[in-house]
Amino acid sequence: MTLQKKTTWDSVFKKEVFEGLNSYPKYLSSKFIYDKKGDELFQDIMAMPEYYLTDSEYEIFDSYTVAITNHFKANSEAFDLIELGAGDGKKTKILLKYLTEKNIDFCYKPIDISQNAIDDLTKTLKTELPKVNVEAEKGEYFEVLERLKTFDKRKKVIMFLGSNIGNLLHSRAIQFLSKLREAMSQDDLLFIGFDKKKNPQTILNAYNDPSGITAAFNKNLLTRINSELGGDFDLEKFIHWELYNPETGTAKSFLVANKAQSVHISALDITIDFSQWETIHTEISQKYDDKTISWLAKESKLTIADSFSGKKNYYKNYIFKCS
Ligand code: AVJ
């Protein structure tokens, strides 16, 4: 392994790939999965029968449209509806449609790490819901937090859906929620989705589909290193592995080298050695119980205003407020 001391990188991707692959054990952040191909694979995941999360949240939005939006439009002042990690906005459209039908005054501000997702969403909204006022932005969660503070003219309703919070371990989730809390004024709300603990087999099946879509999604990290950083990863030499701990509620994804190998990444000027069965940890998808959610809220100085569950209790949406 040639570990060079590099202090400056011209992209976050290069910096984090260098750090993660030079660590022991190795890791790569799941946020880099989402390019055009990664977005498409995530669309395929959401359409899989095993991936219950999307349908569960959809069911909640569909059943409680009125109750949810009543919180948003309380006091009937105009508001900014800010969505972090908007993706394709499929579920959000239920709320957007209802709000426009009721002539509620709001501006929809979707924010996503994927420029591709932002472009697609803006395009589909223009045709499907032309009346909605949309101002999309590209950005990472933590960097977007700074920008949020500048949206202080009107009431803010911040949405963080799809159990995207599950990509953060509790300590980082509290850090993130606390920062959101700091950016919130008195009447602002945080509308957030949590995937719940359930039969461990149901969870494993959602992240380990027999058709290999999740494996391809996970391996898109390697594909991106190959195409964007001149890497020579052989995708056949890695297997997708999923682990779920029913006690902590943490699901973890790995890529496991099935052969000893060396991988060269030209843009980083490094060769990375893998021994057989060495791992790259790629993603965490945290599952929650009510107690843990209350604890996270309390630690972040947020209070629970309301919550909504579907029939199977697979998933839960919460409305958090400041005080
Ligand atoms: C988009 C982060 C919520 O963790 O469930 C789906 C991503 N990873 N299958 C999740 C994902 C594997 C997803 N989130």
PDB file of N, CA, C and O in Angstrom, residues 250-322:
ATOM      1  N   THR A 250     -29.379  -1.731  13.986  1.00  0.00           N
ATOM      2  CA  THR A 250     -28.516  -1.275  12.897  1.00  0.00           C
ATOM      3  C   THR A 250     -28.362  -2.333  11.805  1.00  0.00           C
ATOM      4  O   THR A 250     -27.944  -3.454  12.077  1.00  0.00           O
ATOM      5  N   ALA A 251     -28.737  -1.950  10.573  1.00  0.00           N
ATOM      6  CA  ALA A 251     -28.469  -2.787   9.401  1.00  0.00           C
ATOM      7  C   ALA A 251     -27.208  -2.221   8.764  1.00  0.00           C
ATOM      8  O   ALA A 251     -27.081  -1.007   8.627  1.00  0.00           O
ATOM      9  N   LYS A 252     -26.274  -3.094   8.427  1.00  0.00           N
ATOM     10  CA  LYS A 252     -25.015  -2.647   7.828  1.00  0.00           C
ATOM     11  C   LYS A 252     -24.775  -3.356   6.513  1.00  0.00           C
ATOM     12  O   LYS A 252     -24.983  -4.563   6.407  1.00  0.00           O
ATOM     13  N   SER A 253     -24.324  -2.602   5.524  1.00  0.00           N
ATOM     14  CA  SER A 253     -23.958  -3.188   4.230  1.00  0.00           C
ATOM     15  C   SER A 253     -22.449  -3.201   4.069  1.00  0.00           C
ATOM     16  O   SER A 253     -21.770  -2.260   4.480  1.00  0.00           O
ATOM     17  N   PHE A 254     -21.995  -4.272   3.446  1.00  0.00           N
ATOM     18  CA  PHE A 254     -20.566  -4.424   3.173  1.00  0.00           C
ATOM     19  C   PHE A 254     -20.351  -4.881   1.739  1.00  0.00           C
ATOM     20  O   PHE A 254     -21.240  -5.494   1.140  1.00  0.00           O
ATOM     21  N   LEU A 255     -19.151  -4.625   1.230  1.00  0.00           N
ATOM     22  CA  LEU A 255     -18.665  -5.299   0.035  1.00  0.00           C
ATOM     23  C   LEU A 255     -17.504  -6.149   0.521  1.00  0.00           C
ATOM     24  O   LEU A 255     -16.606  -5.640   1.215  1.00  0.00           O
ATOM     25  N   VAL A 256     -17.538  -7.452   0.237  1.00  0.00           N
ATOM     26  CA  VAL A 256     -16.513  -8.368   0.733  1.00  0.00           C
ATOM     27  C   VAL A 256     -15.698  -8.891  -0.444  1.00  0.00           C
ATOM     28  O   VAL A 256     -16.277  -9.400  -1.422  1.00  0.00           O
ATOM     29  N   ALA A 257     -14.382  -8.745  -0.356  1.00  0.00           N
ATOM     30  CA  ALA A 257     -13.499  -9.238  -1.425  1.00  0.00           C
ATOM     31  C   ALA A 257     -13.488 -10.769  -1.386  1.00  0.00           C
ATOM     32  O   ALA A 257     -13.166 -11.355  -0.360  1.00  0.00           O
ATOM     33  N   ASN A 258     -13.862 -11.406  -2.493  1.00  0.00           N
ATOM     34  CA  ASN A 258     -13.852 -12.878  -2.484  1.00  0.00           C
ATOM     35  C   ASN A 258     -12.506 -13.439  -2.952  1.00  0.00           C
ATOM     36  O   ASN A 258     -12.302 -14.646  -2.984  1.00  0.00           O
ATOM     37  N   LYS A 259     -11.588 -12.541  -3.322  1.00  0.00           N
ATOM     38  CA  LYS A 259     -10.232 -12.952  -3.716  1.00  0.00           C
ATOM     39  C   LYS A 259      -9.258 -11.895  -3.245  1.00  0.00           C
ATOM     40  O   LYS A 259      -9.614 -10.718  -3.165  1.00  0.00           O
ATOM     41  N   ALA A 260      -8.032 -12.288  -2.964  1.00  0.00           N
ATOM     42  CA  ALA A 260      -6.994 -11.286  -2.695  1.00  0.00           C
ATOM     43  C   ALA A 260      -6.763 -10.523  -3.991  1.00  0.00           C
ATOM     44  O   ALA A 260      -6.836 -11.109  -5.078  1.00  0.00           O
ATOM     45  N   GLN A 261      -6.554  -9.242  -3.909  1.00  0.00           N
ATOM     46  CA  GLN A 261      -6.406  -8.446  -5.135  1.00  0.00           C
ATOM     47  C   GLN A 261      -5.789  -7.088  -4.827  1.00  0.00           C
ATOM     48  O   GLN A 261      -5.789  -6.630  -3.688  1.00  0.00           O
ATOM     49  N   SER A 262      -5.297  -6.459  -5.887  1.00  0.00           N
ATOM     50  CA  SER A 262      -4.814  -5.083  -5.780  1.00  0.00           C
ATOM     51  C   SER A 262      -5.612  -4.243  -6.755  1.00  0.00           C
ATOM     52  O   SER A 262      -5.862  -4.662  -7.874  1.00  0.00           O
ATOM     53  N   VAL A 263      -5.991  -3.061  -6.299  1.00  0.00           N
ATOM     54  CA  VAL A 263      -6.784  -2.178  -7.144  1.00  0.00           C
ATOM     55  C   VAL A 263      -6.037  -0.868  -7.301  1.00  0.00           C
ATOM     56  O   VAL A 263      -5.600  -0.269  -6.317  1.00  0.00           O
ATOM     57  N   HIS A 264      -5.884  -0.450  -8.534  1.00  0.00           N
ATOM     58  CA  HIS A 264      -5.199   0.822  -8.776  1.00  0.00           C
ATOM     59  C   HIS A 264      -6.227   1.919  -9.061  1.00  0.00           C
ATOM     60  O   HIS A 264      -7.197   1.697  -9.785  1.00  0.00           O
ATOM     61  N   ILE A 265      -6.030   3.076  -8.442  1.00  0.00           N
ATOM     62  CA  ILE A 265      -6.929   4.210  -8.686  1.00  0.00           C
ATOM     63  C   ILE A 265      -6.060   5.362  -9.174  1.00  0.00           C
ATOM     64  O   ILE A 265      -5.360   6.013  -8.387  1.00  0.00           O
ATOM     65  N   SER A 266      -6.099   5.609 -10.481  1.00  0.00           N
ATOM     66  CA  SER A 266      -5.118   6.527 -11.077  1.00  0.00           C
ATOM     67  C   SER A 266      -5.282   7.970 -10.609  1.00  0.00           C
ATOM     68  O   SER A 266      -4.283   8.654 -10.376  1.00  0.00           O
ATOM     69  N   ALA A 267      -6.509   8.447 -10.453  1.00  0.00           N
ATOM     70  CA  ALA A 267      -6.703   9.853 -10.052  1.00  0.00           C
ATOM     71  C   ALA A 267      -6.183  10.116  -8.631  1.00  0.00           C
ATOM     72  O   ALA A 267      -5.915  11.260  -8.273  1.00  0.00           O
ATOM     73  N   LEU A 268      -6.046   9.044  -7.833  1.00  0.00           N
ATOM     74  CA  LEU A 268      -5.538   9.203  -6.465  1.00  0.00           C
ATOM     75  C   LEU A 268      -4.080   8.766  -6.382  1.00  0.00           C
ATOM     76  O   LEU A 268      -3.436   8.898  -5.341  1.00  0.00           O
ATOM     77  N   ASP A 269      -3.608   8.179  -7.484  1.00  0.00           N
ATOM     78  CA  ASP A 269      -2.244   7.711  -7.547  1.00  0.00           C
ATOM     79  C   ASP A 269      -1.953   6.689  -6.440  1.00  0.00           C
ATOM     80  O   ASP A 269      -0.925   6.755  -5.763  1.00  0.00           O
ATOM     81  N   ILE A 270      -2.879   5.762  -6.244  1.00  0.00           N
ATOM     82  CA  ILE A 270      -2.685   4.749  -5.211  1.00  0.00           C
ATOM     83  C   ILE A 270      -3.040   3.347  -5.706  1.00  0.00           C
ATOM     84  O   ILE A 270      -3.845   3.191  -6.626  1.00  0.00           O
ATOM     85  N   THR A 271      -2.426   2.370  -5.050  1.00  0.00           N
ATOM     86  CA  THR A 271      -2.801   0.984  -5.252  1.00  0.00           C
ATOM     87  C   THR A 271      -3.271   0.469  -3.898  1.00  0.00           C
ATOM     88  O   THR A 271      -2.571   0.620  -2.898  1.00  0.00           O
ATOM     89  N   ILE A 272      -4.467  -0.094  -3.866  1.00  0.00           N
ATOM     90  CA  ILE A 272      -5.047  -0.579  -2.621  1.00  0.00           C
ATOM     91  C   ILE A 272      -5.014  -2.105  -2.638  1.00  0.00           C
ATOM     92  O   ILE A 272      -5.493  -2.729  -3.586  1.00  0.00           O
ATOM     93  N   ASP A 273      -4.464  -2.694  -1.593  1.00  0.00           N
ATOM     94  CA  ASP A 273      -4.417  -4.154  -1.507  1.00  0.00           C
ATOM     95  C   ASP A 273      -5.574  -4.675  -0.665  1.00  0.00           C
ATOM     96  O   ASP A 273      -5.879  -4.118   0.391  1.00  0.00           O
ATOM     97  N   PHE A 274      -6.181  -5.745  -1.149  1.00  0.00           N
ATOM     98  CA  PHE A 274      -7.224  -6.438  -0.397  1.00  0.00           C
ATOM     99  C   PHE A 274      -6.756  -7.853  -0.134  1.00  0.00           C
ATOM    100  O   PHE A 274      -6.318  -8.539  -1.065  1.00  0.00           O
ATOM    101  N   SER A 275      -6.866  -8.294   1.112  1.00  0.00           N
ATOM    102  CA  SER A 275      -6.662  -9.721   1.328  1.00  0.00           C
ATOM    103  C   SER A 275      -8.004 -10.414   1.101  1.00  0.00           C
ATOM    104  O   SER A 275      -9.039  -9.748   1.077  1.00  0.00           O
ATOM    105  N   GLN A 276      -7.969 -11.739   0.904  1.00  0.00           N
ATOM    106  CA  GLN A 276      -9.225 -12.433   0.665  1.00  0.00           C
ATOM    107  C   GLN A 276     -10.137 -12.262   1.888  1.00  0.00           C
ATOM    108  O   GLN A 276      -9.669 -12.361   3.021  1.00  0.00           O
ATOM    109  N   TRP A 277     -11.392 -11.959   1.635  1.00  0.00           N
ATOM    110  CA  TRP A 277     -12.455 -11.752   2.640  1.00  0.00           C
ATOM    111  C   TRP A 277     -12.319 -10.438   3.407  1.00  0.00           C
ATOM    112  O   TRP A 277     -13.007 -10.221   4.397  1.00  0.00           O
ATOM    113  N   GLU A 278     -11.478  -9.553   2.914  1.00  0.00           N
ATOM    114  CA  GLU A 278     -11.432  -8.221   3.512  1.00  0.00           C
ATOM    115  C   GLU A 278     -12.699  -7.449   3.114  1.00  0.00           C
ATOM    116  O   GLU A 278     -13.269  -7.655   2.044  1.00  0.00           O
ATOM    117  N   THR A 279     -13.119  -6.544   3.993  1.00  0.00           N
ATOM    118  CA  THR A 279     -14.407  -5.860   3.822  1.00  0.00           C
ATOM    119  C   THR A 279     -14.257  -4.366   3.522  1.00  0.00           C
ATOM    120  O   THR A 279     -13.270  -3.745   3.902  1.00  0.00           O
ATOM    121  N   ILE A 280     -15.279  -3.838   2.857  1.00  0.00           N
ATOM    122  CA  ILE A 280     -15.477  -2.376   2.788  1.00  0.00           C
ATOM    123  C   ILE A 280     -16.871  -2.136   3.356  1.00  0.00           C
ATOM    124  O   ILE A 280     -17.860  -2.647   2.812  1.00  0.00           O
ATOM    125  N   HIS A 281     -16.951  -1.417   4.449  1.00  0.00           N
ATOM    126  CA  HIS A 281     -18.267  -1.088   5.017  1.00  0.00           C
ATOM    127  C   HIS A 281     -18.825   0.099   4.229  1.00  0.00           C
ATOM    128  O   HIS A 281     -18.152   1.110   4.065  1.00  0.00           O
ATOM    129  N   THR A 282     -20.048  -0.030   3.734  1.00  0.00           N
ATOM    130  CA  THR A 282     -20.566   1.000   2.825  1.00  0.00           C
ATOM    131  C   THR A 282     -21.781   1.774   3.331  1.00  0.00           C
ATOM    132  O   THR A 282     -21.982   2.916   2.949  1.00  0.00           O
ATOM    133  N   GLU A 283     -22.633   1.137   4.123  1.00  0.00           N
ATOM    134  CA  GLU A 283     -23.870   1.845   4.473  1.00  0.00           C
ATOM    135  C   GLU A 283     -24.433   1.371   5.805  1.00  0.00           C
ATOM    136  O   GLU A 283     -24.292   0.207   6.158  1.00  0.00           O
ATOM    137  N   ILE A 284     -25.052   2.279   6.539  1.00  0.00           N
ATOM    138  CA  ILE A 284     -25.870   1.834   7.650  1.00  0.00           C
ATOM    139  C   ILE A 284     -27.303   2.297   7.413  1.00  0.00           C
ATOM    140  O   ILE A 284     -27.546   3.369   6.856  1.00  0.00           O
ATOM    141  N   SER A 285     -28.246   1.460   7.760  1.00  0.00           N
ATOM    142  CA  SER A 285     -29.673   1.769   7.619  1.00  0.00           C
ATOM    143  C   SER A 285     -30.315   1.464   8.967  1.00  0.00           C
ATOM    144  O   SER A 285     -30.763   0.347   9.225  1.00  0.00           O
ATOM    145  N   GLN A 286     -30.320   2.472   9.831  1.00  0.00           N
ATOM    146  CA  GLN A 286     -30.757   2.286  11.211  1.00  0.00           C
ATOM    147  C   GLN A 286     -32.274   2.078  11.305  1.00  0.00           C
ATOM    148  O   GLN A 286     -33.032   2.747  10.610  1.00  0.00           O
ATOM    149  N   LYS A 287     -32.693   1.163  12.181  1.00  0.00           N
ATOM    150  CA  LYS A 287     -34.116   0.930  12.477  1.00  0.00           C
ATOM    151  C   LYS A 287     -34.379   1.393  13.915  1.00  0.00           C
ATOM    152  O   LYS A 287     -33.487   1.304  14.767  1.00  0.00           O
ATOM    153  N   TYR A 288     -35.589   1.840  14.182  1.00  0.00           N
ATOM    154  CA  TYR A 288     -35.866   2.530  15.447  1.00  0.00           C
ATOM    155  C   TYR A 288     -37.046   1.931  16.191  1.00  0.00           C
ATOM    156  O   TYR A 288     -37.929   1.316  15.592  1.00  0.00           O
ATOM    157  N   ASP A 289     -37.064   2.137  17.511  1.00  0.00           N
ATOM    158  CA  ASP A 289     -38.289   1.904  18.280  1.00  0.00           C
ATOM    159  C   ASP A 289     -38.724   3.251  18.850  1.00  0.00           C
ATOM    160  O   ASP A 289     -37.976   4.233  18.791  1.00  0.00           O
ATOM    161  N   ASP A 290     -39.937   3.299  19.418  1.00  0.00           N
ATOM    162  CA  ASP A 290     -40.483   4.577  19.898  1.00  0.00           C
ATOM    163  C   ASP A 290     -39.579   5.232  20.942  1.00  0.00           C
ATOM    164  O   ASP A 290     -39.391   6.440  20.951  1.00  0.00           O
ATOM    165  N   LYS A 291     -39.041   4.376  21.828  1.00  0.00           N
ATOM    166  CA  LYS A 291     -38.186   4.888  22.898  1.00  0.00           C
ATOM    167  C   LYS A 291     -36.975   5.620  22.344  1.00  0.00           C
ATOM    168  O   LYS A 291     -36.583   6.680  22.825  1.00  0.00           O
ATOM    169  N   THR A 292     -36.352   4.993  21.350  1.00  0.00           N
ATOM    170  CA  THR A 292     -35.153   5.587  20.750  1.00  0.00           C
ATOM    171  C   THR A 292     -35.483   6.896  20.047  1.00  0.00           C
ATOM    172  O   THR A 292     -34.718   7.863  20.121  1.00  0.00           O
ATOM    173  N   ILE A 293     -36.631   6.934  19.373  1.00  0.00           N
ATOM    174  CA  ILE A 293     -37.016   8.168  18.664  1.00  0.00           C
ATOM    175  C   ILE A 293     -37.254   9.305  19.679  1.00  0.00           C
ATOM    176  O   ILE A 293     -36.792  10.426  19.480  1.00  0.00           O
ATOM    177  N   SER A 294     -37.945   8.991  20.782  1.00  0.00           N
ATOM    178  CA  SER A 294     -38.175  10.009  21.822  1.00  0.00           C
ATOM    179  C   SER A 294     -36.851  10.521  22.379  1.00  0.00           C
ATOM    180  O   SER A 294     -36.682  11.712  22.618  1.00  0.00           O
ATOM    181  N   TRP A 295     -35.927   9.583  22.577  1.00  0.00           N
ATOM    182  CA  TRP A 295     -34.597   9.937  23.094  1.00  0.00           C
ATOM    183  C   TRP A 295     -33.852  10.857  22.128  1.00  0.00           C
ATOM    184  O   TRP A 295     -33.283  11.879  22.530  1.00  0.00           O
ATOM    185  N   LEU A 296     -33.878  10.501  20.822  1.00  0.00           N
ATOM    186  CA  LEU A 296     -33.202  11.325  19.806  1.00  0.00           C
ATOM    187  C   LEU A 296     -33.775  12.734  19.795  1.00  0.00           C
ATOM    188  O   LEU A 296     -33.037  13.723  19.725  1.00  0.00           O
ATOM    189  N   ALA A 297     -35.109  12.828  19.895  1.00  0.00           N
ATOM    190  CA  ALA A 297     -35.777  14.135  19.884  1.00  0.00           C
ATOM    191  C   ALA A 297     -35.338  14.945  21.104  1.00  0.00           C
ATOM    192  O   ALA A 297     -34.932  16.095  20.992  1.00  0.00           O
ATOM    193  N   LYS A 298     -35.379  14.296  22.255  1.00  0.00           N
ATOM    194  CA  LYS A 298     -35.029  14.979  23.500  1.00  0.00           C
ATOM    195  C   LYS A 298     -33.583  15.467  23.474  1.00  0.00           C
ATOM    196  O   LYS A 298     -33.293  16.617  23.825  1.00  0.00           O
ATOM    197  N   GLU A 299     -32.684  14.616  23.041  1.00  0.00           N
ATOM    198  CA  GLU A 299     -31.265  14.976  22.963  1.00  0.00           C
ATOM    199  C   GLU A 299     -31.035  16.148  22.008  1.00  0.00           C
ATOM    200  O   GLU A 299     -30.058  16.880  22.145  1.00  0.00           O
ATOM    201  N   SER A 300     -31.922  16.282  21.023  1.00  0.00           N
ATOM    202  CA  SER A 300     -31.769  17.343  20.014  1.00  0.00           C
ATOM    203  C   SER A 300     -32.613  18.558  20.357  1.00  0.00           C
ATOM    204  O   SER A 300     -32.764  19.451  19.530  1.00  0.00           O
ATOM    205  N   LYS A 301     -33.196  18.571  21.564  1.00  0.00           N
ATOM    206  CA  LYS A 301     -34.043  19.666  22.026  1.00  0.00           C
ATOM    207  C   LYS A 301     -35.267  19.889  21.141  1.00  0.00           C
ATOM    208  O   LYS A 301     -35.679  21.023  20.900  1.00  0.00           O
ATOM    209  N   LEU A 302     -35.812  18.781  20.654  1.00  0.00           N
ATOM    210  CA  LEU A 302     -37.029  18.848  19.851  1.00  0.00           C
ATOM    211  C   LEU A 302     -38.140  18.157  20.623  1.00  0.00           C
ATOM    212  O   LEU A 302     -37.865  17.271  21.448  1.00  0.00           O
ATOM    213  N   THR A 303     -39.395  18.545  20.365  1.00  0.00           N
ATOM    214  CA  THR A 303     -40.496  17.832  21.001  1.00  0.00           C
ATOM    215  C   THR A 303     -41.406  17.235  19.937  1.00  0.00           C
ATOM    216  O   THR A 303     -41.481  17.723  18.808  1.00  0.00           O
ATOM    217  N   ILE A 304     -42.072  16.150  20.329  1.00  0.00           N
ATOM    218  CA  ILE A 304     -42.934  15.441  19.388  1.00  0.00           C
ATOM    219  C   ILE A 304     -44.315  16.096  19.389  1.00  0.00           C
ATOM    220  O   ILE A 304     -44.985  16.133  20.419  1.00  0.00           O
ATOM    221  N   ALA A 305     -44.720  16.626  18.221  1.00  0.00           N
ATOM    222  CA  ALA A 305     -46.039  17.265  18.121  1.00  0.00           C
ATOM    223  C   ALA A 305     -47.094  16.245  17.711  1.00  0.00           C
ATOM    224  O   ALA A 305     -48.248  16.314  18.128  1.00  0.00           O
ATOM    225  N   ASP A 306     -46.688  15.269  16.891  1.00  0.00           N
ATOM    226  CA  ASP A 306     -47.640  14.272  16.394  1.00  0.00           C
ATOM    227  C   ASP A 306     -46.856  13.136  15.744  1.00  0.00           C
ATOM    228  O   ASP A 306     -45.661  13.293  15.449  1.00  0.00           O
ATOM    229  N   SER A 307     -47.527  11.996  15.537  1.00  0.00           N
ATOM    230  CA  SER A 307     -46.885  10.909  14.793  1.00  0.00           C
ATOM    231  C   SER A 307     -47.938  10.091  14.076  1.00  0.00           C
ATOM    232  O   SER A 307     -49.106  10.062  14.476  1.00  0.00           O
ATOM    233  N   PHE A 308     -47.525   9.430  13.003  1.00  0.00           N
ATOM    234  CA  PHE A 308     -48.440   8.675  12.141  1.00  0.00           C
ATOM    235  C   PHE A 308     -47.824   7.333  11.768  1.00  0.00           C
ATOM    236  O   PHE A 308     -46.681   7.292  11.317  1.00  0.00           O
ATOM    237  N   SER A 309     -48.605   6.265  11.947  1.00  0.00           N
ATOM    238  CA  SER A 309     -48.130   4.930  11.565  1.00  0.00           C
ATOM    239  C   SER A 309     -49.080   4.303  10.559  1.00  0.00           C
ATOM    240  O   SER A 309     -50.256   4.642  10.529  1.00  0.00           O
ATOM    241  N   GLY A 310     -48.547   3.369   9.781  1.00  0.00           N
ATOM    242  CA  GLY A 310     -49.398   2.606   8.863  1.00  0.00           C
ATOM    243  C   GLY A 310     -49.976   1.397   9.572  1.00  0.00           C
ATOM    244  O   GLY A 310     -49.716   1.173  10.754  1.00  0.00           O
ATOM    245  N   LYS A 311     -50.744   0.584   8.837  1.00  0.00           N
ATOM    246  CA  LYS A 311     -51.436  -0.566   9.425  1.00  0.00           C
ATOM    247  C   LYS A 311     -50.493  -1.584  10.045  1.00  0.00           C
ATOM    248  O   LYS A 311     -50.759  -2.142  11.094  1.00  0.00           O
ATOM    249  N   LYS A 312     -49.353  -1.836   9.379  1.00  0.00           N
ATOM    250  CA  LYS A 312     -48.455  -2.881   9.871  1.00  0.00           C
ATOM    251  C   LYS A 312     -47.456  -2.378  10.907  1.00  0.00           C
ATOM    252  O   LYS A 312     -46.663  -3.175  11.428  1.00  0.00           O
ATOM    253  N   ASN A 313     -47.454  -1.054  11.171  1.00  0.00           N
ATOM    254  CA  ASN A 313     -46.467  -0.490  12.101  1.00  0.00           C
ATOM    255  C   ASN A 313     -45.028  -0.690  11.656  1.00  0.00           C
ATOM    256  O   ASN A 313     -44.124  -0.797  12.492  1.00  0.00           O
ATOM    257  N   TYR A 314     -44.825  -0.752  10.344  1.00  0.00           N
ATOM    258  CA  TYR A 314     -43.486  -0.963   9.805  1.00  0.00           C
ATOM    259  C   TYR A 314     -42.660   0.318   9.841  1.00  0.00           C
ATOM    260  O   TYR A 314     -41.433   0.280   9.780  1.00  0.00           O
ATOM    261  N   TYR A 315     -43.360   1.443   9.888  1.00  0.00           N
ATOM    262  CA  TYR A 315     -42.723   2.719   9.596  1.00  0.00           C
ATOM    263  C   TYR A 315     -43.492   3.805  10.325  1.00  0.00           C
ATOM    264  O   TYR A 315     -44.690   3.647  10.569  1.00  0.00           O
ATOM    265  N   LYS A 316     -42.830   4.899  10.693  1.00  0.00           N
ATOM    266  CA  LYS A 316     -43.537   5.948  11.413  1.00  0.00           C
ATOM    267  C   LYS A 316     -43.037   7.335  11.028  1.00  0.00           C
ATOM    268  O   LYS A 316     -41.832   7.558  10.959  1.00  0.00           O
ATOM    269  N   ASN A 317     -43.969   8.218  10.755  1.00  0.00           N
ATOM    270  CA  ASN A 317     -43.634   9.614  10.476  1.00  0.00           C
ATOM    271  C   ASN A 317     -43.937  10.459  11.701  1.00  0.00           C
ATOM    272  O   ASN A 317     -44.981  10.294  12.331  1.00  0.00           O
ATOM    273  N   TYR A 318     -43.012  11.357  12.032  1.00  0.00           N
ATOM    274  CA  TYR A 318     -43.156  12.222  13.200  1.00  0.00           C
ATOM    275  C   TYR A 318     -43.182  13.688  12.802  1.00  0.00           C
ATOM    276  O   TYR A 318     -42.486  14.086  11.859  1.00  0.00           O
ATOM    277  N   ILE A 319     -43.935  14.480  13.532  1.00  0.00           N
ATOM    278  CA  ILE A 319     -43.833  15.924  13.419  1.00  0.00           C
ATOM    279  C   ILE A 319     -43.152  16.419  14.686  1.00  0.00           C
ATOM    280  O   ILE A 319     -43.676  16.243  15.789  1.00  0.00           O
ATOM    281  N   PHE A 320     -41.951  16.969  14.505  1.00  0.00           N
ATOM    282  CA  PHE A 320     -41.179  17.538  15.618  1.00  0.00           C
ATOM    283  C   PHE A 320     -41.309  19.057  15.573  1.00  0.00           C
ATOM    284  O   PHE A 320     -41.330  19.658  14.510  1.00  0.00           O
ATOM    285  N   LYS A 321     -41.372  19.658  16.764  1.00  0.00           N
ATOM    286  CA  LYS A 321     -41.321  21.117  16.822  1.00  0.00           C
ATOM    287  C   LYS A 321     -40.253  21.544  17.826  1.00  0.00           C
ATOM    288  O   LYS A 321     -39.673  20.709  18.520  1.00  0.00           O
ATOM    289  N   CYS A 322     -40.056  22.872  17.907  1.00  0.00           N
ATOM    290  CA  CYS A 322     -38.949  23.405  18.718  1.00  0.00           C
ATOM    291  C   CYS A 322     -39.191  23.314  20.214  1.00  0.00           C
ATOM    292  O   CYS A 322     -38.286  23.037  20.985  1.00  0.00           O
TER     293      CYS A 322
END
